[in-house]
Coordinates of C-alpha atoms in Angstrom, one line a residue:
M1 CA 160.3 83.5 110.8
P2 CA 159.5 86.4 108.4
P3 CA 158.1 85.5 105.0
G4 CA 160.8 84.8 102.4
P5 CA 161.4 86.5 99.1
D6 CA 159.3 83.8 97.2
W7 CA 156.3 84.7 99.4
L8 CA 156.7 88.4 98.6
V9 CA 157.0 87.7 94.9
L10 CA 153.8 85.5 94.9
A11 CA 151.9 88.1 96.9
S12 CA 153.0 90.9 94.6
A13 CA 152.0 88.8 91.6
V14 CA 148.5 88.1 93.0
L15 CA 148.0 91.8 93.8
S16 CA 149.1 92.9 90.4
I17 CA 146.8 90.5 88.7
F18 CA 143.9 91.7 90.9
V19 CA 144.6 95.4 90.1
V20 CA 145.0 94.8 86.4
S21 CA 141.7 92.8 86.3
R22 CA 139.9 95.6 88.1
V23 CA 141.3 98.2 85.7
L24 CA 140.2 96.1 82.7
K25 CA 136.8 95.6 84.3
F26 CA 136.5 99.3 85.0
I27 CA 137.4 100.3 81.4
A28 CA 135.0 97.7 80.0
G29 CA 132.2 99.1 82.3
I30 CA 132.9 102.6 81.1
K31 CA 132.7 101.6 77.4
S32 CA 129.5 99.7 78.0
R33 CA 127.6 102.8 79.0
G34 CA 128.0 104.4 75.6
S35 CA 128.6 107.8 77.1
R36 CA 130.9 109.5 79.6
A37 CA 129.4 110.1 83.0
H38 CA 130.7 109.6 86.5
E39 CA 132.8 106.7 88.0
Y40 CA 133.1 105.5 91.5
H41 CA 135.1 102.8 93.3
F42 CA 132.0 101.2 94.8
L43 CA 128.3 101.1 94.0
P44 CA 126.3 103.5 96.2
S45 CA 124.8 100.7 98.4
A46 CA 128.0 98.6 98.5
F47 CA 129.1 97.5 102.0
L48 CA 132.7 98.6 101.3
A49 CA 131.4 102.1 100.6
L50 CA 129.9 102.6 104.0
P51 CA 133.0 103.4 106.2
F52 CA 134.2 106.2 103.9
P53 CA 132.7 109.7 103.6
T54 CA 130.9 110.9 100.4
S55 CA 133.4 112.1 97.9
W56 CA 134.2 112.3 94.2
W57 CA 135.1 108.6 94.3
N58 CA 132.5 107.2 96.8
P59 CA 128.9 108.2 97.1
G60 CA 129.0 107.0 100.7
V61 CA 126.2 106.1 103.1
A62 CA 124.5 109.4 102.4
W63 CA 123.2 107.8 99.2
V64 CA 120.4 106.3 101.2
W65 CA 118.6 109.6 101.5
K66 CA 120.1 113.1 101.4
W67 CA 122.7 112.5 98.8
R68 CA 120.2 111.3 96.3
R69 CA 118.2 114.6 96.7
S70 CA 121.1 116.7 95.7
F71 CA 123.4 114.5 93.7
Y72 CA 122.0 115.2 90.2
K73 CA 122.3 119.0 90.9
Q74 CA 125.9 118.5 92.0
W75 CA 126.8 116.8 88.7
R76 CA 124.5 119.0 86.6
S77 CA 123.0 115.9 84.9
E78 CA 119.8 113.9 85.2
V79 CA 121.5 110.7 84.0
V80 CA 124.4 109.4 85.9
S81 CA 126.6 106.3 85.4
F82 CA 128.1 104.2 88.2
V83 CA 131.1 102.1 87.2
P84 CA 132.4 100.4 90.4
F85 CA 136.1 99.8 90.4
L86 CA 136.2 97.0 92.9
R87 CA 132.9 95.2 92.7
G88 CA 129.6 95.0 90.9
P89 CA 128.3 95.8 87.3
P90 CA 127.9 99.3 85.9
F91 CA 124.5 100.9 86.4
I92 CA 122.8 104.0 84.9
Y93 CA 120.6 106.0 87.3
T94 CA 118.2 108.7 86.2
C95 CA 115.9 111.3 87.8
S96 CA 114.4 112.2 84.5
L97 CA 110.8 111.3 83.8
E98 CA 111.4 111.7 80.1
V99 CA 114.1 109.0 80.2
A100 CA 112.2 106.8 82.6
R101 CA 109.1 106.7 80.4
Q102 CA 111.2 105.2 77.6
F103 CA 111.7 102.0 79.4
L104 CA 108.7 102.0 81.8
S105 CA 105.9 102.9 79.4
G106 CA 106.3 99.9 77.1
G107 CA 103.7 97.0 77.2
F108 CA 104.3 93.3 77.6
Q109 CA 106.2 93.3 74.2
S110 CA 108.7 95.8 75.3
V111 CA 112.4 95.0 75.2
W112 CA 112.7 96.3 78.8
V113 CA 112.1 93.9 81.6
K114 CA 112.6 93.5 85.3
P115 CA 116.0 91.7 85.9
K116 CA 115.4 88.5 87.8
W117 CA 118.1 89.4 90.4
S118 CA 116.1 92.6 91.2
V119 CA 112.9 90.7 92.1
E120 CA 114.4 87.6 93.7
T121 CA 112.8 88.5 97.0
L122 CA 109.3 88.5 95.4
L123 CA 110.0 85.4 93.3
E124 CA 110.6 83.5 96.5
W125 CA 106.9 84.1 97.1
G126 CA 106.1 82.4 93.9
P127 CA 105.3 83.9 90.4
N128 CA 103.3 87.1 90.9
L129 CA 102.3 90.3 89.1
V130 CA 105.1 92.3 90.6
S131 CA 107.9 90.0 89.6
V132 CA 107.1 88.4 86.2
N133 CA 107.6 89.8 82.7
K134 CA 106.1 89.8 79.2
E135 CA 103.3 87.3 78.5
V136 CA 103.3 85.9 82.0
W137 CA 102.9 89.4 83.3
R138 CA 100.0 90.1 80.9
R139 CA 98.3 86.9 82.1
H140 CA 98.6 87.9 85.8
R141 CA 97.5 91.5 85.0
R142 CA 94.3 90.4 83.2
I143 CA 93.2 88.3 86.2
V144 CA 94.4 90.6 89.0
G145 CA 93.1 94.0 87.5
P146 CA 89.4 93.3 87.9
A147 CA 89.8 92.5 91.6
F148 CA 90.5 96.3 92.2
N149 CA 87.1 97.8 91.6
P150 CA 84.6 100.2 93.3
T151 CA 83.2 97.4 95.3
T152 CA 86.6 96.6 96.6
Y153 CA 87.2 100.2 97.5
S154 CA 83.9 100.6 99.2
L155 CA 84.8 97.6 101.3
V156 CA 88.2 99.2 102.1
W157 CA 86.5 102.3 103.3
A158 CA 84.0 100.4 105.5
E159 CA 86.7 98.3 107.1
T160 CA 88.9 101.4 107.7
L161 CA 86.0 103.0 109.5
R162 CA 85.3 99.9 111.5
V163 CA 88.9 99.7 112.6
Y164 CA 88.9 103.4 113.6
R165 CA 85.8 102.9 115.8
D166 CA 87.4 99.8 117.3
I167 CA 90.5 101.7 118.2
I168 CA 88.8 104.6 120.0
T169 CA 86.7 102.1 122.0
T170 CA 89.3 99.6 122.8
E171 CA 92.1 102.1 123.6
G172 CA 89.7 104.2 125.7
W173 CA 90.0 107.3 123.5
T174 CA 86.3 108.2 124.0
Q175 CA 87.2 109.1 127.6
K176 CA 90.4 111.1 126.8
D177 CA 91.1 114.6 125.7
V178 CA 94.7 113.9 124.9
V179 CA 96.2 110.8 123.3
I180 CA 99.9 110.0 122.7
L181 CA 100.6 107.8 119.7
D182 CA 104.1 106.4 120.5
P183 CA 105.0 105.5 117.9
V184 CA 102.5 106.5 115.2
Q185 CA 103.6 103.5 113.2
T186 CA 102.2 101.0 115.8
Y187 CA 98.8 102.3 115.0
T188 CA 99.1 102.7 111.2
T189 CA 100.8 99.3 110.8
R190 CA 98.1 97.6 112.8
L191 CA 95.4 99.5 110.8
A192 CA 96.9 98.4 107.4
F193 CA 97.1 94.9 108.6
L194 CA 93.5 94.6 109.6
V195 CA 92.3 96.3 106.5
I196 CA 94.3 94.0 104.3
S197 CA 93.1 90.9 106.3
A198 CA 89.5 91.8 105.8
C199 CA 89.6 93.2 102.2
G200 CA 92.3 90.9 101.0
F201 CA 91.3 87.6 102.5
G202 CA 87.8 88.1 104.1
L203 CA 89.2 87.7 107.6
S204 CA 88.0 90.4 109.9
F205 CA 89.9 90.7 113.2
P206 CA 89.3 93.1 116.2
W207 CA 91.8 95.7 117.1
K208 CA 93.0 93.5 119.9
D209 CA 92.8 89.8 119.4
E210 CA 94.5 87.2 121.6
T211 CA 92.7 84.2 120.1
K212 CA 94.6 80.9 119.5
S213 CA 93.9 78.0 117.2
D214 CA 91.7 75.1 118.3
N215 CA 94.7 73.2 119.6
G216 CA 96.1 76.2 121.5
G217 CA 98.8 76.9 119.0
M218 CA 99.3 79.9 116.7
G219 CA 96.0 81.1 115.2
I220 CA 95.6 82.5 111.7
H221 CA 95.3 86.0 113.0
E222 CA 98.7 85.7 114.8
A223 CA 100.3 84.0 111.8
M224 CA 99.2 86.8 109.4
R225 CA 100.4 89.4 111.9
I226 CA 103.9 87.8 112.1
W227 CA 104.0 87.5 108.3
A228 CA 103.0 91.1 107.8
S229 CA 105.4 92.5 110.3
T230 CA 108.5 90.6 109.1
V231 CA 108.2 91.2 105.4
T232 CA 111.4 93.3 105.3
L233 CA 113.2 91.0 107.7
R234 CA 112.5 87.9 105.6
A235 CA 113.7 89.7 102.4
I236 CA 117.2 90.2 103.8
T237 CA 117.6 87.0 105.9
P238 CA 119.4 84.0 104.3
S239 CA 117.6 80.7 104.4
W240 CA 120.2 79.1 106.7
A241 CA 119.3 81.6 109.4
Y242 CA 116.0 79.9 110.0
R243 CA 117.8 77.0 111.4
L244 CA 119.2 79.1 114.3
P245 CA 117.6 78.6 117.7
F246 CA 115.8 82.0 117.8
K247 CA 112.1 82.3 118.7
L248 CA 111.5 84.9 115.9
F249 CA 112.8 82.7 113.2
R250 CA 110.8 79.7 114.6
D251 CA 107.7 81.9 114.6
I252 CA 108.2 83.0 111.0
T253 CA 108.6 79.4 109.9
I254 CA 105.5 78.3 111.8
S255 CA 103.4 81.2 110.6
T256 CA 104.5 80.7 107.0
Q257 CA 103.6 76.9 107.1
M258 CA 100.3 77.7 108.7
L259 CA 99.4 80.3 106.1
R260 CA 100.5 78.1 103.3
D261 CA 98.2 75.3 104.6
S262 CA 95.3 77.6 105.5
L263 CA 95.3 79.4 102.1
G264 CA 95.5 76.2 100.2
K265 CA 92.4 75.1 102.2
M266 CA 90.7 78.4 101.5
I267 CA 91.3 78.0 97.8
L268 CA 89.5 74.6 97.8
E269 CA 86.7 76.1 99.9
R270 CA 86.1 79.1 97.7
R271 CA 86.1 77.0 94.5
A272 CA 83.6 74.6 96.1
E273 CA 81.4 77.5 97.0
M274 CA 81.5 78.9 93.4
N275 CA 80.7 75.5 91.9
S276 CA 77.9 74.8 94.3
E277 CA 74.3 75.4 93.5
T278 CA 74.0 77.7 96.5
T279 CA 75.5 81.1 95.6
A280 CA 74.6 83.1 98.7
S281 CA 77.9 82.8 100.4
N282 CA 79.7 83.4 97.1
V283 CA 77.8 86.7 96.7
E284 CA 78.6 87.9 100.2
K285 CA 82.4 87.4 99.7
K286 CA 84.0 90.4 98.0
D287 CA 87.6 90.2 99.2
I288 CA 90.4 90.2 96.7
F289 CA 91.4 86.6 97.4
T290 CA 87.9 85.4 96.5
L291 CA 87.9 87.6 93.4
L292 CA 91.2 86.3 92.2
V293 CA 90.1 82.6 92.7
R294 CA 86.9 83.4 90.8
A295 CA 88.8 85.1 88.0
S296 CA 91.1 82.1 87.6
E297 CA 88.1 79.8 87.5
E298 CA 86.1 81.8 85.0
D299 CA 89.0 82.4 82.5
S300 CA 90.5 79.0 81.5
K301 CA 92.9 80.6 79.1
L302 CA 94.4 82.9 81.7
Q303 CA 94.2 80.7 84.8
L304 CA 96.5 81.3 87.8
S305 CA 97.5 78.0 89.2
D306 CA 97.3 77.2 92.9
S307 CA 101.0 77.6 93.2
E308 CA 100.7 81.1 91.7
L309 CA 98.0 82.0 94.2
V310 CA 99.9 80.3 97.2
S311 CA 103.4 79.2 96.7
E312 CA 104.4 75.6 97.5
N313 CA 107.7 76.9 98.9
I314 CA 107.5 76.5 102.7
T315 CA 109.3 79.8 103.3
T316 CA 107.3 81.9 101.0
L317 CA 103.8 82.9 99.9
G318 CA 102.4 83.6 96.4
N319 CA 100.6 86.0 94.2
V320 CA 97.9 87.2 96.8
F321 CA 100.5 88.0 99.4
A322 CA 102.8 89.7 96.8
L323 CA 99.9 92.0 96.0
M324 CA 98.6 92.7 99.4
F325 CA 101.5 92.6 101.7
A326 CA 103.7 94.6 99.3
G327 CA 101.3 97.5 100.2
H328 CA 101.2 96.7 104.0
E329 CA 104.3 98.4 105.2
T330 CA 104.3 101.1 102.5
T331 CA 100.7 102.2 103.2
A332 CA 101.3 102.2 106.9
S333 CA 104.5 104.2 106.7
T334 CA 103.0 106.9 104.3
I335 CA 99.9 107.4 106.5
A336 CA 102.2 107.8 109.5
A337 CA 104.4 110.3 107.5
T338 CA 101.2 112.2 106.6
I339 CA 100.1 112.4 110.2
G340 CA 103.5 113.7 111.2
L341 CA 103.6 116.4 108.5
L342 CA 100.1 117.6 109.2
G343 CA 101.0 117.8 112.9
L344 CA 104.1 119.9 112.0
Y345 CA 102.2 122.2 109.6
S346 CA 99.2 123.2 111.6
E347 CA 97.9 125.7 109.0
I348 CA 97.7 123.0 106.4
Q349 CA 96.0 120.7 108.9
E350 CA 93.5 123.4 109.9
D351 CA 92.6 124.1 106.2
I352 CA 92.1 120.4 105.6
Y353 CA 90.0 120.2 108.8
K354 CA 87.6 123.0 107.5
K355 CA 87.3 121.2 104.2
I356 CA 86.4 117.9 105.9
I357 CA 83.7 119.6 108.0
K358 CA 82.3 121.3 104.9
A359 CA 82.1 117.9 103.2
V360 CA 80.9 115.5 106.0
G361 CA 80.2 117.6 109.0
H362 CA 80.8 116.6 112.7
D363 CA 78.2 114.1 113.4
R364 CA 78.0 111.5 110.7
D365 CA 80.4 108.9 109.5
P366 CA 82.0 109.7 106.2
T367 CA 81.2 107.2 103.5
F368 CA 82.9 106.1 100.3
E369 CA 80.5 108.3 98.4
D370 CA 82.3 111.3 100.1
F371 CA 85.7 110.2 98.7
H372 CA 85.8 112.7 95.9
Q373 CA 84.7 115.5 98.2
L374 CA 87.7 114.8 100.5
E375 CA 90.4 115.5 97.8
A376 CA 92.3 117.8 100.2
V377 CA 93.0 114.8 102.4
A378 CA 94.2 112.8 99.4
H379 CA 96.5 115.6 98.4
A380 CA 98.0 115.6 101.9
F381 CA 98.7 111.8 101.5
Y382 CA 100.1 112.3 97.9
E383 CA 102.5 114.9 99.1
A384 CA 103.8 112.8 102.0
L385 CA 104.3 109.9 99.4
R386 CA 106.3 112.3 97.2
L387 CA 108.6 113.2 100.0
F388 CA 108.9 109.6 101.2
P389 CA 108.4 107.4 98.2
A390 CA 108.1 103.8 99.4
G391 CA 109.2 102.3 96.1
Y392 CA 112.4 104.2 95.9
I393 CA 113.9 102.6 92.8
M394 CA 112.6 100.8 89.7
I395 CA 115.1 98.7 87.7
R396 CA 114.9 97.6 84.1
E397 CA 117.3 96.0 81.6
A398 CA 117.0 95.5 77.9
T399 CA 116.7 92.0 76.4
E400 CA 118.7 93.2 73.3
D401 CA 121.1 96.1 72.5
T402 CA 119.1 99.3 72.1
T403 CA 119.3 103.1 72.5
I404 CA 117.6 105.7 74.7
S405 CA 117.4 109.5 74.5
I406 CA 118.8 111.4 77.4
P407 CA 118.8 115.2 78.2
N408 CA 122.0 117.1 77.3
A409 CA 124.2 117.8 80.2
D410 CA 124.7 121.2 82.0
G411 CA 120.9 122.1 81.5
Q412 CA 121.4 122.5 77.7
P413 CA 118.2 122.1 75.7
G414 CA 117.6 119.1 73.6
M415 CA 118.2 115.4 73.8
R416 CA 120.9 113.0 72.5
Q417 CA 121.0 109.3 71.8
I418 CA 123.2 106.9 73.7
P419 CA 123.6 103.1 73.1
I420 CA 122.4 100.7 75.8
P421 CA 123.9 97.2 75.7
K422 CA 121.9 94.2 76.5
D423 CA 121.6 93.5 80.3
L424 CA 122.9 96.9 81.4
P425 CA 120.8 97.9 84.4
M426 CA 118.8 101.1 84.1
V427 CA 117.6 102.5 87.5
V428 CA 114.8 105.0 87.8
D429 CA 115.7 106.9 91.0
V430 CA 112.2 107.6 92.4
V431 CA 113.6 109.7 95.2
G432 CA 115.5 111.8 92.6
I433 CA 112.4 112.3 90.5
Q434 CA 110.2 113.3 93.5
Y435 CA 112.9 116.0 94.4
N436 CA 113.6 117.1 90.9
P437 CA 112.6 120.8 90.8
R438 CA 111.7 120.6 87.2
Y439 CA 108.7 118.6 88.2
F440 CA 108.2 119.7 91.8
P441 CA 109.3 123.4 92.5
D442 CA 110.7 123.9 95.9
P443 CA 110.9 120.1 96.3
E444 CA 111.7 120.1 100.1
K445 CA 108.5 121.9 100.9
Y446 CA 105.5 120.1 102.1
D447 CA 102.8 121.5 99.9
P448 CA 99.7 119.4 99.3
S449 CA 98.2 122.1 97.1
R450 CA 100.6 121.1 94.3
W451 CA 98.2 118.0 93.8
R452 CA 95.0 120.0 93.1
G453 CA 93.1 118.4 90.2
V454 CA 95.1 115.2 90.4
M455 CA 92.9 112.1 90.7
A456 CA 93.8 108.9 92.5
E457 CA 94.4 107.0 89.3
S458 CA 96.5 109.7 87.7
E459 CA 100.0 108.8 86.5
D460 CA 101.1 112.3 87.8
I461 CA 101.5 110.5 91.1
T462 CA 104.9 109.1 89.9
A463 CA 105.7 107.5 93.3
F464 CA 103.2 104.8 92.4
S465 CA 105.3 104.1 89.2
I466 CA 104.3 105.0 85.7
G467 CA 103.3 103.1 82.6
P468 CA 101.4 99.7 82.5
R469 CA 103.2 98.4 85.5
T470 CA 101.9 101.1 87.9
C471 CA 100.9 99.7 91.3
P472 CA 97.5 98.0 90.9
G473 CA 96.8 98.6 94.6
R474 CA 97.3 102.4 94.5
K475 CA 93.6 103.4 94.9
F476 CA 93.2 100.7 97.6
A477 CA 96.0 102.6 99.6
V478 CA 94.6 106.0 98.8
V479 CA 91.0 105.1 99.9
E480 CA 92.3 103.6 103.2
A481 CA 94.5 106.7 103.8
V482 CA 91.7 109.2 103.1
C483 CA 89.2 107.5 105.3
F484 CA 91.5 107.2 108.3
L485 CA 93.0 110.6 108.0
T486 CA 89.6 112.2 107.6
L487 CA 88.5 110.7 110.9
I488 CA 91.8 111.6 112.7
V489 CA 91.8 115.2 111.5
R490 CA 88.1 115.7 112.1
D491 CA 88.2 114.5 115.7
W492 CA 91.7 115.4 116.8
I493 CA 94.3 118.2 116.5
I494 CA 97.6 116.5 115.6
E495 CA 100.7 118.0 117.4
P496 CA 104.4 117.1 117.2
I497 CA 106.1 116.3 120.4
M498 CA 109.1 118.6 120.4
N499 CA 112.2 118.9 122.5
P500 CA 112.4 122.2 124.6
G501 CA 113.4 125.2 122.3
E502 CA 113.1 123.0 119.2
T503 CA 111.7 124.6 116.0
G504 CA 109.4 122.9 113.6
E505 CA 112.0 122.4 111.0
E506 CA 114.5 121.1 113.5
W507 CA 111.8 118.6 114.6
R508 CA 111.3 117.5 111.0
E509 CA 115.1 117.1 110.5
R510 CA 115.4 115.1 113.7
V511 CA 112.3 113.0 113.5
M512 CA 111.3 112.5 109.8
Q513 CA 114.2 110.2 109.1
T514 CA 114.0 107.2 106.8
H515 CA 115.0 103.6 106.8
T516 CA 115.8 101.9 103.5
A517 CA 115.5 98.1 102.9
V518 CA 113.0 96.5 100.5
T519 CA 111.0 99.7 100.8
L520 CA 111.7 103.2 102.0
T521 CA 109.9 103.9 105.2
V522 CA 109.8 106.7 107.9
K523 CA 111.5 105.7 111.2
H524 CA 109.3 105.5 114.3
F525 CA 108.2 108.7 115.9
P526 CA 105.4 109.9 118.4
V527 CA 102.7 112.5 118.0
R528 CA 100.1 113.9 120.3
L529 CA 96.4 114.0 119.6
R530 CA 94.3 116.6 121.3
R531 CA 90.5 116.3 121.1
R532 CA 88.9 119.1 119.0
A533 CA 86.2 121.2 120.4
R534 CA 82.9 121.0 118.4
A535 CA 82.4 124.1 116.4
A536 CA 79.9 125.4 113.8
P537 CA 80.7 124.2 110.3
P538 CA 82.6 126.8 108.3
V539 CA 80.7 128.8 105.8

């Protein structure tokens, strides 16, 4: 029987109420921004936006990458509002450094904070430097900061060199003139994991390690590997999914439990060593985990509790993992992107090779003391990071009503003030900044020379963030990348594996694609390594 008139009246009433509520919400959202900008029916990342093409009313799935590189040019504005009609709060996005610095450069007393909802994934690991605000952030920073020092960076260099030597021996590269890395990320991810294990926790593993625990179960090496390789998956997986009968979810649960127990035991052991009369073992350990435990012991006013070093939550880990594993996938992906880009642009690769030979020659291992002589390698890494910024957005909101200055629209000179209500999210679009031609002329071009004179600690490398909350592990990542890339470029010619008739730019368009989740990474791709013939050092 068809529905009666009463049913139609009820349905019409419900629909009318919904539409009116959406219109009122939409109008309120527009007013809350304090200035006119651009409205859409959905947020750029909303699920409902995905089936529809990019248009004046829907950013579409292209938001993930290409759209964000041209959107601000399209609207002739570096500050753009999103007011979704159907679902979600209003946001303001910006690709302006001048605007971004207004809410990123303030200290711990700033009115601008990271919204809790934007760091929920990190808070599940326990309180940590990346996720907390104000005085709590200051406390974490004062303890974590000293752990990143020249001794740590020297250890990073030595461990990266050890891993490279282990690769060429274990994989049989010493007997080969041509090697296929398929995909590159298999190698760079494993490299990043091993370097973090050694320098972050004092646990040194070989390139291939099949060891088990004493009872034949999962060993700590395997537990750490699973934890590191599933960072993104865990961030988007609801807690109930871990009760499903899938091996991967069981392995994640087991590995997390094992690491929680193992690191809790490690804290007690390190503290016992520090409090003992014998300091030999204490002197030998320079990994970041030990330095953090020592710092919390030595500064009673700014102690990090055990639950902040290692979370008591069975599904998460704490401050040490937030610091170290936040850089695992990102460092690995950026090193892989650098290898791919150097393979594509052979003239840049050859120029860097000549500078490497001039700095360290053919026959000796480069050392950390060579780091500043290998700035051309660092520039290649910075440029890959610019093109593929791992941290692709930074979100802040004000704890009270305030104002910011934004550039005038249509390229007009000068700035104007707009009000920002409390809790309105401000989003720094890092991709938009890295492709903003005001800061990076010809932004699509891979040009490492644009970084000449820029040091690893410089805030000019905006992909590492800006202001006091810049990435504390930035130089850790740069040192690891420079060491590994120096060895690869010195010993091998990197070549892209192209389809028949494919040009270099077509290869880049096809292969250098991105995946966006918790971080932005380059999708898997292969390259060919061809052994270099030894030649006389360049004059």
